[in-house]
Coordinates of C-alpha atoms and ligand atoms in Angstrom, one line a residue:
M127 CA 39.0 -38.5 -8.4
S128 CA 36.8 -36.3 -11.3
K129 CA 37.8 -34.4 -13.4
I130 CA 36.6 -32.4 -16.7
V131 CA 38.4 -30.4 -18.9
V132 CA 36.8 -27.1 -20.0
A133 CA 38.6 -24.7 -21.9
G134 CA 42.1 -26.5 -21.4
V135 CA 41.0 -26.0 -17.5
S136 CA 41.2 -29.0 -15.8
V137 CA 37.7 -28.5 -12.9
D138 CA 37.3 -30.7 -10.4
T139 CA 33.2 -32.3 -10.5
G140 CA 32.7 -33.3 -6.4
H141 CA 31.5 -31.5 -3.6
F142 CA 34.1 -30.1 -1.4
I143 CA 33.5 -30.8 2.1
G144 CA 36.5 -31.0 4.8
G145 CA 39.3 -29.9 2.4
Q146 CA 38.2 -33.1 0.7
R147 CA 36.4 -33.8 -2.3
V148 CA 33.4 -36.2 -2.1
Y149 CA 31.8 -37.4 -5.2
S150 CA 27.6 -38.5 -5.5
A151 CA 26.4 -41.4 -7.2
E152 CA 23.7 -39.3 -8.6
T153 CA 25.0 -36.6 -11.2
F154 CA 23.3 -33.5 -12.7
S155 CA 24.6 -32.4 -16.8
D156 CA 26.1 -29.3 -17.3
H157 CA 26.1 -27.5 -21.0
S158 CA 27.5 -24.8 -22.5
P159 CA 25.2 -21.8 -23.1
I160 CA 26.9 -20.8 -26.3
D161 CA 26.8 -23.7 -28.3
G162 CA 24.9 -25.9 -26.1
A163 CA 28.5 -28.2 -25.6
F164 CA 28.3 -30.8 -23.3
L165 CA 30.4 -29.8 -20.5
G166 CA 30.6 -32.4 -17.8
E167 CA 28.2 -34.3 -15.5
I168 CA 29.0 -32.7 -11.6
S169 CA 28.1 -34.5 -8.2
R170 CA 24.6 -34.0 -7.6
G171 CA 24.2 -33.3 -3.5
G172 CA 21.4 -34.4 -1.9
A173 CA 20.7 -34.4 2.7
G174 CA 23.3 -36.7 2.6
E175 CA 25.9 -34.3 1.5
V176 CA 24.3 -31.9 3.3
D177 CA 24.8 -33.5 6.6
L178 CA 28.3 -34.4 6.0
A179 CA 28.7 -30.5 4.6
V180 CA 27.6 -29.1 7.7
A181 CA 29.3 -31.3 9.7
A182 CA 32.4 -30.1 8.6
A183 CA 31.7 -26.9 8.4
R184 CA 30.9 -27.0 12.6
A185 CA 34.0 -28.9 13.1
A186 CA 35.9 -26.5 12.0
F187 CA 34.2 -23.0 13.3
P188 CA 36.1 -23.1 16.5
G189 CA 39.2 -23.0 15.5
W190 CA 38.3 -21.0 12.6
A191 CA 36.1 -18.0 14.8
K192 CA 39.5 -18.4 17.1
T193 CA 42.2 -17.3 14.4
P194 CA 43.0 -13.8 15.0
R195 CA 41.7 -11.0 12.6
I196 CA 45.8 -10.5 11.0
E197 CA 45.9 -14.1 10.4
R198 CA 42.0 -14.6 8.8
A199 CA 42.9 -11.1 6.8
R200 CA 46.2 -13.0 5.7
I201 CA 44.4 -16.1 4.5
M202 CA 42.4 -14.0 2.6
H203 CA 44.7 -12.2 0.6
A204 CA 46.2 -15.4 -0.1
I205 CA 43.1 -16.3 -1.7
A206 CA 43.2 -12.9 -3.6
D207 CA 46.6 -13.7 -4.8
G208 CA 45.5 -17.4 -6.2
V209 CA 42.5 -15.7 -8.1
E210 CA 44.8 -13.5 -9.9
A211 CA 47.5 -16.3 -10.1
R212 CA 44.3 -17.9 -12.0
L213 CA 42.5 -15.2 -13.6
E214 CA 43.1 -16.2 -17.1
E215 CA 41.8 -19.4 -16.5
L216 CA 39.2 -18.5 -14.0
A217 CA 37.5 -16.2 -17.1
Q218 CA 37.5 -18.8 -19.4
V219 CA 35.7 -21.7 -17.2
E220 CA 33.4 -19.2 -16.3
T221 CA 32.5 -17.8 -20.1
H222 CA 32.0 -21.4 -21.2
D223 CA 29.9 -22.0 -18.1
N224 CA 27.5 -19.1 -18.0
G225 CA 28.1 -17.6 -21.5
A226 CA 29.0 -14.2 -20.0
L227 CA 31.9 -12.2 -21.9
I228 CA 34.9 -13.7 -21.8
R229 CA 35.9 -9.4 -22.5
S230 CA 34.7 -8.7 -18.6
H231 CA 35.6 -11.5 -17.3
R232 CA 39.7 -10.6 -17.5
R233 CA 39.5 -6.8 -17.8
G234 CA 36.8 -6.5 -14.6
V235 CA 34.6 -9.6 -13.1
M236 CA 38.0 -11.6 -12.1
P237 CA 39.7 -8.8 -10.8
R238 CA 36.6 -8.0 -8.5
V239 CA 37.1 -11.6 -6.8
A240 CA 40.3 -10.9 -6.0
H241 CA 39.1 -7.6 -4.6
N242 CA 36.5 -9.0 -2.7
F243 CA 38.9 -11.0 -0.8
R244 CA 40.8 -8.1 -0.1
F245 CA 38.3 -5.5 0.5
F246 CA 36.7 -7.7 3.7
A247 CA 40.6 -8.9 4.8
D248 CA 41.5 -5.1 5.1
W249 CA 38.4 -3.9 6.5
L250 CA 38.0 -6.3 9.5
L251 CA 42.2 -5.4 10.1
N252 CA 41.0 -1.6 9.8
E253 CA 37.9 -0.4 9.9
L254 CA 35.7 -3.0 11.8
H255 CA 35.1 -1.8 15.4
H256 CA 33.1 1.0 17.9
D257 CA 34.5 3.2 20.0
P258 CA 33.6 1.8 23.5
F259 CA 31.5 4.5 25.3
E260 CA 29.9 5.5 29.0
T261 CA 26.5 4.3 30.5
R262 CA 26.3 5.9 34.3
G263 CA 30.4 5.4 34.8
H264 CA 29.4 1.6 33.1
T265 CA 31.5 1.0 29.7
N266 CA 30.0 -0.9 26.7
V267 CA 32.2 -2.5 24.4
V268 CA 30.8 -3.7 20.7
S269 CA 32.2 -7.0 19.4
W270 CA 32.0 -8.1 15.9
D271 CA 31.6 -12.2 17.1
P272 CA 31.4 -15.0 14.5
S273 CA 28.6 -16.3 14.4
G274 CA 28.8 -19.8 13.0
V275 CA 28.6 -22.0 9.8
A276 CA 27.0 -19.2 6.6
V277 CA 25.0 -21.2 3.9
L278 CA 25.5 -19.4 0.8
I279 CA 23.5 -19.8 -2.0
T280 CA 24.0 -17.9 -5.4
P281 CA 23.0 -17.0 -9.2
W282 CA 24.1 -18.4 -12.7
N283 CA 23.9 -14.3 -13.8
A284 CA 27.6 -13.6 -12.0
P285 CA 28.6 -16.7 -9.7
L286 CA 32.1 -16.6 -8.7
M287 CA 31.5 -12.7 -8.7
L288 CA 28.3 -13.2 -6.6
A289 CA 29.2 -15.2 -4.4
S290 CA 33.1 -14.0 -3.2
W291 CA 30.9 -10.8 -2.1
K292 CA 29.6 -13.2 0.7
I293 CA 32.1 -16.3 1.1
A294 CA 34.6 -12.8 2.3
P295 CA 33.0 -10.9 4.6
A296 CA 31.5 -14.4 6.0
L297 CA 35.3 -15.8 6.1
A298 CA 36.7 -12.2 7.6
S299 CA 33.4 -12.9 10.0
G300 CA 35.3 -16.2 11.2
D301 CA 32.2 -17.6 10.3
T302 CA 33.2 -21.3 8.4
V303 CA 31.2 -21.5 5.1
I304 CA 29.0 -24.1 2.8
L305 CA 28.2 -22.3 -0.6
K306 CA 25.5 -24.0 -3.2
P307 CA 25.8 -22.3 -6.7
A308 CA 23.5 -22.6 -9.3
E309 CA 23.4 -25.8 -10.8
W310 CA 23.6 -24.1 -14.7
T311 CA 26.9 -22.7 -13.2
P312 CA 28.7 -25.1 -11.2
L313 CA 32.0 -24.3 -12.3
S314 CA 34.2 -21.9 -11.1
A315 CA 33.3 -22.9 -7.6
S316 CA 34.7 -25.9 -7.8
L317 CA 38.0 -23.9 -9.2
L318 CA 38.1 -22.1 -5.6
C319 CA 38.1 -24.4 -3.6
D320 CA 41.4 -25.6 -5.1
I321 CA 42.5 -22.0 -5.0
A322 CA 40.8 -21.6 -0.7
K323 CA 42.9 -24.9 -0.4
E324 CA 45.8 -23.9 -1.6
A325 CA 46.1 -20.1 0.1
G326 CA 45.7 -22.7 3.3
L327 CA 42.7 -21.9 4.3
P328 CA 41.8 -25.0 6.9
D329 CA 40.0 -27.6 6.0
G330 CA 36.6 -27.6 6.5
V331 CA 36.4 -23.7 6.5
F332 CA 35.1 -23.1 3.6
N333 CA 32.7 -25.9 1.9
V334 CA 31.2 -26.0 -1.4
V335 CA 28.0 -28.8 -2.0
Q336 CA 26.8 -29.0 -5.6
G337 CA 23.6 -29.9 -7.1
L338 CA 20.2 -28.7 -7.6
G339 CA 18.3 -26.3 -5.9
N340 CA 15.0 -28.2 -4.7
E341 CA 17.2 -31.0 -3.1
A342 CA 20.9 -29.2 -1.8
G343 CA 19.4 -26.1 -1.6
A344 CA 16.4 -26.7 -0.1
A345 CA 18.1 -29.8 2.4
L346 CA 20.5 -26.9 3.2
V347 CA 18.7 -23.7 4.2
A348 CA 16.7 -26.2 5.7
H349 CA 18.9 -27.5 8.6
P350 CA 19.4 -26.9 11.6
G351 CA 23.2 -26.5 12.0
I352 CA 23.2 -23.4 10.1
S353 CA 23.8 -20.3 12.0
R354 CA 23.3 -17.7 8.5
I355 CA 21.8 -17.6 5.1
S356 CA 22.7 -15.0 2.5
F357 CA 20.8 -16.3 -0.8
T358 CA 20.9 -14.3 -3.8
G359 CA 18.3 -15.1 -6.8
S360 CA 14.9 -14.8 -7.4
V361 CA 11.4 -13.6 -5.3
P362 CA 9.9 -16.8 -5.8
T363 CA 12.7 -19.0 -4.7
A364 CA 13.2 -16.7 -2.0
K365 CA 9.7 -17.0 0.2
L366 CA 11.3 -20.7 0.3
V367 CA 13.9 -20.1 1.2
A368 CA 12.8 -17.6 4.1
R369 CA 9.7 -20.2 4.7
A370 CA 12.5 -23.5 5.6
A371 CA 14.6 -20.9 7.6
A372 CA 11.4 -19.5 9.8
D373 CA 11.2 -23.1 11.1
N374 CA 14.9 -22.5 13.1
L375 CA 15.0 -19.0 12.5
T376 CA 17.9 -18.7 11.1
P377 CA 18.7 -15.2 10.5
C378 CA 18.4 -14.6 6.3
S379 CA 19.8 -12.0 3.9
L380 CA 17.7 -11.9 0.4
E381 CA 19.2 -10.2 -2.8
L382 CA 16.2 -10.6 -5.2
G383 CA 15.5 -9.6 -8.2
G384 CA 14.1 -6.0 -9.7
K385 CA 12.4 -3.9 -12.8
S386 CA 14.6 -0.9 -12.3
P387 CA 13.5 1.9 -13.8
L388 CA 16.1 3.8 -16.6
I389 CA 14.8 8.0 -16.1
V390 CA 15.4 10.4 -18.8
M391 CA 14.3 13.8 -17.8
E392 CA 14.1 16.6 -21.2
D393 CA 17.4 18.6 -19.4
A394 CA 19.4 15.5 -20.2
D395 CA 22.4 15.3 -22.4
L396 CA 20.5 12.8 -24.1
E397 CA 23.7 10.9 -25.6
L398 CA 24.4 10.2 -22.0
A399 CA 21.1 8.9 -21.6
A400 CA 21.4 6.2 -24.5
T401 CA 24.9 5.2 -23.4
L402 CA 23.1 4.4 -20.2
A403 CA 20.4 2.9 -21.8
A404 CA 21.8 1.0 -24.3
E405 CA 24.5 -0.6 -21.5
Q406 CA 20.8 -2.0 -19.9
Y407 CA 22.1 -5.0 -22.4
D408 CA 24.9 -6.1 -21.0
N409 CA 24.9 -9.9 -20.0
A410 CA 22.1 -10.1 -22.3
G411 CA 20.3 -8.7 -20.1
Q412 CA 20.8 -10.8 -17.8
V413 CA 21.6 -8.7 -14.7
C414 CA 19.4 -7.7 -11.3
L415 CA 20.3 -3.8 -11.4
A416 CA 19.2 -3.4 -15.1
G417 CA 17.3 -0.3 -16.3
T418 CA 14.8 -2.6 -17.6
R419 CA 11.6 0.4 -17.7
L420 CA 13.3 3.5 -20.0
L421 CA 10.9 6.0 -18.6
V422 CA 11.6 8.8 -21.1
H423 CA 10.4 12.9 -20.7
E424 CA 8.1 13.4 -23.6
K425 CA 9.6 16.4 -24.8
V426 CA 12.4 14.4 -26.1
R427 CA 11.3 11.0 -26.5
E428 CA 11.9 11.0 -30.7
D429 CA 15.2 12.5 -30.7
F430 CA 16.3 10.3 -27.2
V431 CA 14.9 7.0 -29.6
V432 CA 17.3 7.8 -32.7
A433 CA 20.0 8.4 -30.2
F434 CA 19.4 4.8 -28.6
K435 CA 19.0 3.0 -32.1
E436 CA 22.2 4.4 -33.1
R437 CA 23.6 3.1 -29.7
V438 CA 22.7 -0.2 -30.2
S439 CA 23.1 -0.7 -33.9
K440 CA 26.6 -0.8 -33.0
I441 CA 26.4 -3.9 -30.5
V442 CA 27.9 -6.7 -31.7
Q443 CA 25.9 -10.1 -30.8
G444 CA 28.3 -13.5 -30.7
D445 CA 29.9 -15.8 -29.5
P446 CA 31.4 -14.1 -25.6
R447 CA 34.9 -15.9 -26.2
V448 CA 35.5 -13.4 -28.7
E449 CA 37.0 -10.4 -27.0
G450 CA 34.3 -8.3 -29.9
T451 CA 31.5 -9.1 -28.3
D452 CA 29.0 -7.2 -26.6
I453 CA 26.2 -9.6 -25.8
G454 CA 26.1 -13.5 -25.7
P455 CA 23.3 -15.7 -25.2
Q456 CA 20.7 -16.0 -22.7
I457 CA 21.8 -19.1 -19.6
H458 CA 19.4 -21.7 -20.9
E459 CA 16.8 -23.1 -22.9
K460 CA 14.1 -22.4 -20.5
Q461 CA 15.3 -19.0 -19.8
F462 CA 15.4 -18.2 -23.6
T463 CA 12.5 -19.9 -24.2
K464 CA 10.8 -17.5 -21.1
I465 CA 11.9 -14.5 -22.9
L466 CA 10.8 -14.7 -26.1
G467 CA 7.5 -16.1 -24.4
Y468 CA 6.9 -12.5 -22.4
I469 CA 8.3 -10.8 -26.0
D470 CA 5.5 -12.9 -27.9
R471 CA 2.7 -12.1 -25.1
A472 CA 3.4 -8.3 -25.3
K473 CA 3.4 -8.1 -29.1
T474 CA -0.3 -10.1 -29.2
A475 CA -1.2 -7.5 -26.4
G476 CA -0.9 -5.0 -28.9
A477 CA 2.6 -3.5 -28.2
Q478 CA 4.8 -2.3 -30.4
I479 CA 8.1 -3.8 -30.7
E480 CA 10.7 -1.0 -32.0
I481 CA 14.0 -3.1 -31.7
G482 CA 14.3 -6.8 -32.0
G483 CA 11.4 -9.2 -30.9
S484 CA 12.9 -12.4 -31.7
A485 CA 15.4 -15.1 -31.5
N486 CA 18.7 -14.4 -33.6
G487 CA 18.7 -16.9 -36.6
D488 CA 21.6 -15.9 -37.8
L489 CA 23.1 -17.1 -34.8
G490 CA 20.9 -19.6 -33.6
G491 CA 20.8 -21.4 -30.1
L492 CA 20.2 -18.8 -27.4
Y493 CA 20.7 -16.0 -29.1
I494 CA 18.0 -13.0 -28.6
H495 CA 18.4 -9.9 -30.2
P496 CA 18.6 -7.0 -28.4
T497 CA 14.8 -5.6 -27.8
L498 CA 12.7 -2.0 -27.4
I499 CA 9.1 -2.3 -26.7
L500 CA 6.8 0.5 -27.0
H501 CA 3.2 1.4 -26.3
A502 CA 2.4 -1.1 -23.7
A503 CA -0.4 -1.6 -21.8
P504 CA -0.2 0.0 -18.3
G505 CA -0.1 -2.9 -15.7
S506 CA 0.9 -5.7 -18.3
E507 CA 3.2 -7.9 -17.5
I508 CA 5.8 -6.6 -20.2
L509 CA 6.4 -3.7 -17.4
T510 CA 5.6 -5.6 -14.1
D511 CA 7.6 -9.0 -13.9
E512 CA 11.3 -9.0 -14.3
V513 CA 12.1 -10.9 -17.5
F514 CA 15.5 -11.3 -17.1
G515 CA 16.9 -10.7 -20.8
P516 CA 17.5 -7.8 -23.0
V517 CA 14.1 -6.6 -23.8
L518 CA 13.4 -2.7 -22.4
T519 CA 10.4 -0.9 -22.6
L520 CA 10.3 2.6 -22.8
Q521 CA 7.2 4.6 -21.8
T522 CA 6.8 8.2 -21.6
F523 CA 5.7 11.2 -18.9
S524 CA 5.0 14.9 -18.9
T525 CA 6.1 15.8 -14.8
D526 CA 8.2 15.2 -12.4
E527 CA 6.0 13.6 -10.6
E528 CA 4.7 11.2 -13.1
A529 CA 7.8 10.1 -13.0
I530 CA 8.7 9.6 -9.8
L531 CA 5.1 7.4 -9.3
M532 CA 6.1 5.2 -12.4
A533 CA 10.0 4.8 -11.5
N534 CA 8.3 3.5 -8.1
G535 CA 5.1 1.9 -9.8
T536 CA 6.3 -2.6 -9.4
E537 CA 6.5 -4.6 -6.8
F538 CA 10.3 -4.2 -6.6
G539 CA 12.7 -1.7 -5.7
L540 CA 16.9 -3.0 -6.5
A541 CA 18.1 0.3 -8.5
A542 CA 16.9 3.6 -10.4
V543 CA 18.9 5.0 -13.4
L544 CA 17.9 9.0 -14.0
V545 CA 19.6 11.4 -16.1
S546 CA 19.2 14.5 -15.9
G547 CA 21.4 18.0 -16.1
N548 CA 19.9 19.9 -13.4
R549 CA 22.0 18.8 -10.4
E550 CA 18.7 19.9 -7.8
R551 CA 15.9 18.5 -9.4
A552 CA 17.9 15.5 -9.8
E553 CA 18.5 15.9 -5.7
R554 CA 15.2 16.1 -5.7
I555 CA 14.1 13.0 -7.7
S556 CA 16.1 10.9 -6.4
E557 CA 15.2 11.5 -2.5
Q558 CA 11.7 10.0 -3.5
L559 CA 12.4 6.8 -5.8
V560 CA 12.1 3.7 -4.0
A561 CA 15.7 2.4 -4.8
G562 CA 18.5 0.4 -2.8
T563 CA 21.1 2.0 -5.2
T564 CA 20.1 5.1 -7.7
W565 CA 22.3 5.6 -10.2
V566 CA 22.4 9.6 -11.1
N567 CA 24.2 10.1 -14.5
C568 CA 25.8 6.8 -14.4
F569 CA 25.0 3.0 -14.0
F570 CA 26.5 0.4 -12.0
V571 CA 29.6 1.9 -10.1
R572 CA 29.8 0.0 -7.3
D573 CA 32.0 0.6 -4.5
L574 CA 32.0 -2.7 -1.6
R575 CA 32.2 0.8 1.5
A576 CA 28.2 1.3 0.3
P577 CA 24.8 -0.5 1.2
F578 CA 23.7 -2.8 -1.4
G579 CA 20.3 -4.7 -1.4
G580 CA 16.8 -4.1 -2.3
A581 CA 13.7 -2.3 -1.1
R582 CA 10.7 -4.0 -1.3
K583 CA 10.1 -7.1 -2.7
S584 CA 13.9 -7.0 -4.6
G585 CA 15.2 -8.1 -0.9
V586 CA 15.8 -8.3 2.9
G587 CA 18.6 -6.8 4.1
R588 CA 21.6 -4.9 2.7
E589 CA 25.4 -6.1 2.0
G590 CA 28.5 -4.2 2.0
G591 CA 30.8 -2.6 4.4
S592 CA 30.0 -3.3 7.7
W593 CA 26.7 -4.3 6.8
S594 CA 27.7 -8.1 5.8
F595 CA 29.6 -7.8 9.0
D596 CA 26.3 -7.1 10.6
F597 CA 24.9 -9.8 9.1
Y598 CA 28.1 -12.6 9.2
S599 CA 28.4 -12.1 13.1
E600 CA 26.9 -12.1 16.3
L601 CA 27.0 -8.8 17.6
K602 CA 27.7 -8.3 20.8
N603 CA 27.9 -5.8 23.6
T604 CA 29.7 -6.5 27.1
V605 CA 28.9 -3.4 29.6
F606 CA 31.7 -3.4 32.4
S607 CA 30.8 -2.6 35.8
P608 CA 33.3 0.8 37.7
N609 CA 32.7 -1.5 40.8
G610 CA 33.2 -4.9 42.1
W611 CA 37.0 -5.2 40.7
R612 CA 40.0 -6.8 42.4
D613 CA 42.9 -6.6 40.9
Ligands
NAD22 P1 17.0 -18.7 -8.9 O1 16.3 -18.4 -7.5 O2 16.5 -20.0 -9.7 O3 18.3 -19.6 -8.4 C1 19.2 -19.0 -7.0 C2 20.2 -19.6 -6.3 O4 19.1 -20.6 -5.5 C3 19.8 -21.5 -7.4 O5 21.1 -21.7 -6.7 C4 19.3 -22.9 -7.1 O6 19.7 -23.5 -7.2 C5 18.6 -22.6 -5.8 N1 17.6 -22.9 -5.0 C6 16.3 -23.0 -6.3 N2 15.2 -23.8 -5.4 C7 15.3 -23.2 -4.0 C8 15.4 -24.2 -2.6 N3 14.0 -24.8 -3.2 N4 16.2 -23.3 -1.7 C9 17.4 -23.2 -1.6 N5 18.5 -23.4 -2.6 C10 17.2 -23.2 -4.1 O7 17.3 -17.6 -9.6 P2 18.2 -18.1 -10.8 O8 17.6 -18.0 -11.6 O9 19.2 -18.8 -10.2 O10 18.6 -16.2 -10.4 C11 18.0 -15.1 -11.2 C12 17.6 -14.5 -10.8 O11 18.5 -13.5 -9.7 C13 17.0 -12.9 -10.8 O12 15.7 -12.7 -10.4 C14 17.7 -11.8 -10.5 O13 17.2 -10.9 -10.8 C15 18.5 -12.6 -9.0 N6 19.5 -11.9 -8.8 C16 19.4 -10.9 -7.8 C17 20.5 -10.3 -7.8 C18 20.6 -8.7 -6.7 O14 21.9 -8.8 -5.6 N7 19.9 -8.8 -5.8 C19 22.0 -10.6 -8.1 C20 21.9 -11.3 -9.6 C21 20.6 -12.0 -9.5

């Protein structure tokens, strides 16, 4: 037994394999980004723990795969009940572990975690079917068969939220699951193991291996005993994952980074545009979907900047455990240094820092002021790389065509935000944007019935609704002849 107490909540530091806690001799340290506080030593899995987890998940697979849909759905709703019952504990632990706002965890994120389980349980029961169809008198019956062991690898910016987008459809599909959370945020997944056990999920159906990416993560994705890999993270890691998967031809779903545009047309409601732009600093800019490239029509640039600065001046940066805080710290010193490096190099290259541009000295630690950069050189890294921090750039355009060209001008294609007062124009422009999701006059409206994912280097595949089931399942077509029957 090995437990730590975080924000008054007892959290197990071991793996969860075959329904049991398993501890490794080796550990890694977990610190809070809020103030650097040491949270605990977490089991550091490697090839041995991965083999155990794959064996446990494979052993549990036949039973779970045969479990009737209604029973799978019942257990998933029980998991959602458990998340709701422990919502405050989950919110506190997640905030201490990744530094995101307690306010968001309480009101938005943890309720969404519960919803994710309910949504995919209900989709399984109510939506997942295909009407049989005829071919020259033969009947085609399409089914979604469980595929085996799904390995899920997740990042730190929204740990339990992103994990549950994957766990829920994988379990609903009848797959058994091994989750490897990011090493900077291992704790909420451990609480979910307790919740799953209490909800009556059979042993081995859901497993967690804690550890580092290049150890536990690499061993999991290279394992020949698994059937699916669903990965959310960065492009460089995704390439390693895809290469490892190629050896076994394991199907991969990759949800990756972005450098999304936020386009402000000259006919836009500028107050709305400024509000949406300021929202791009949410979660200290650690949001894959963030529209970090502000593309503003030259005619409204000045007015937009005034309105935007007004919004940003009201952002409260500070301790994420306080309800009134709007922006907390960066996750880790590595990210903090990386982000400041981007800002410094942009400055050196002649860009103008209009807002922020430095660490927040009043707060110390890992806090960076919301930053706006103007006049960056075309093609420079600040306009093309994902910074993953509270850093926006602003560029101007003069025609719709130019706006579209600039919006599509990176290697990514995760999301786009378009602000325009003209419906016909907004429809015409959004049709031409290369993005998995385009928000028009809004941001972050996310319905699980919609496809979610990225174009180009922002990803491979889509999650949500039936698309998730298509990925985790073996889709099968059975053709029944009209002939040959004896009964
Ligand atoms: P990362 O790629 O460094 O790590 C992601 C996960 O991969 C972690 O769990 C890590 O331990 C694991 N990992 C690392 N090396 C591995 C390897 N060789 N084999 C297997 N697993 C390995 O990403 P990050 O820094 O944790 O997350 C930030 C990135 O995630 C950003 O690029 C962001 O845009 C992206 N992201 C995308 C989405 C989306 O839905 N598209 C959502 C959130 C975050």
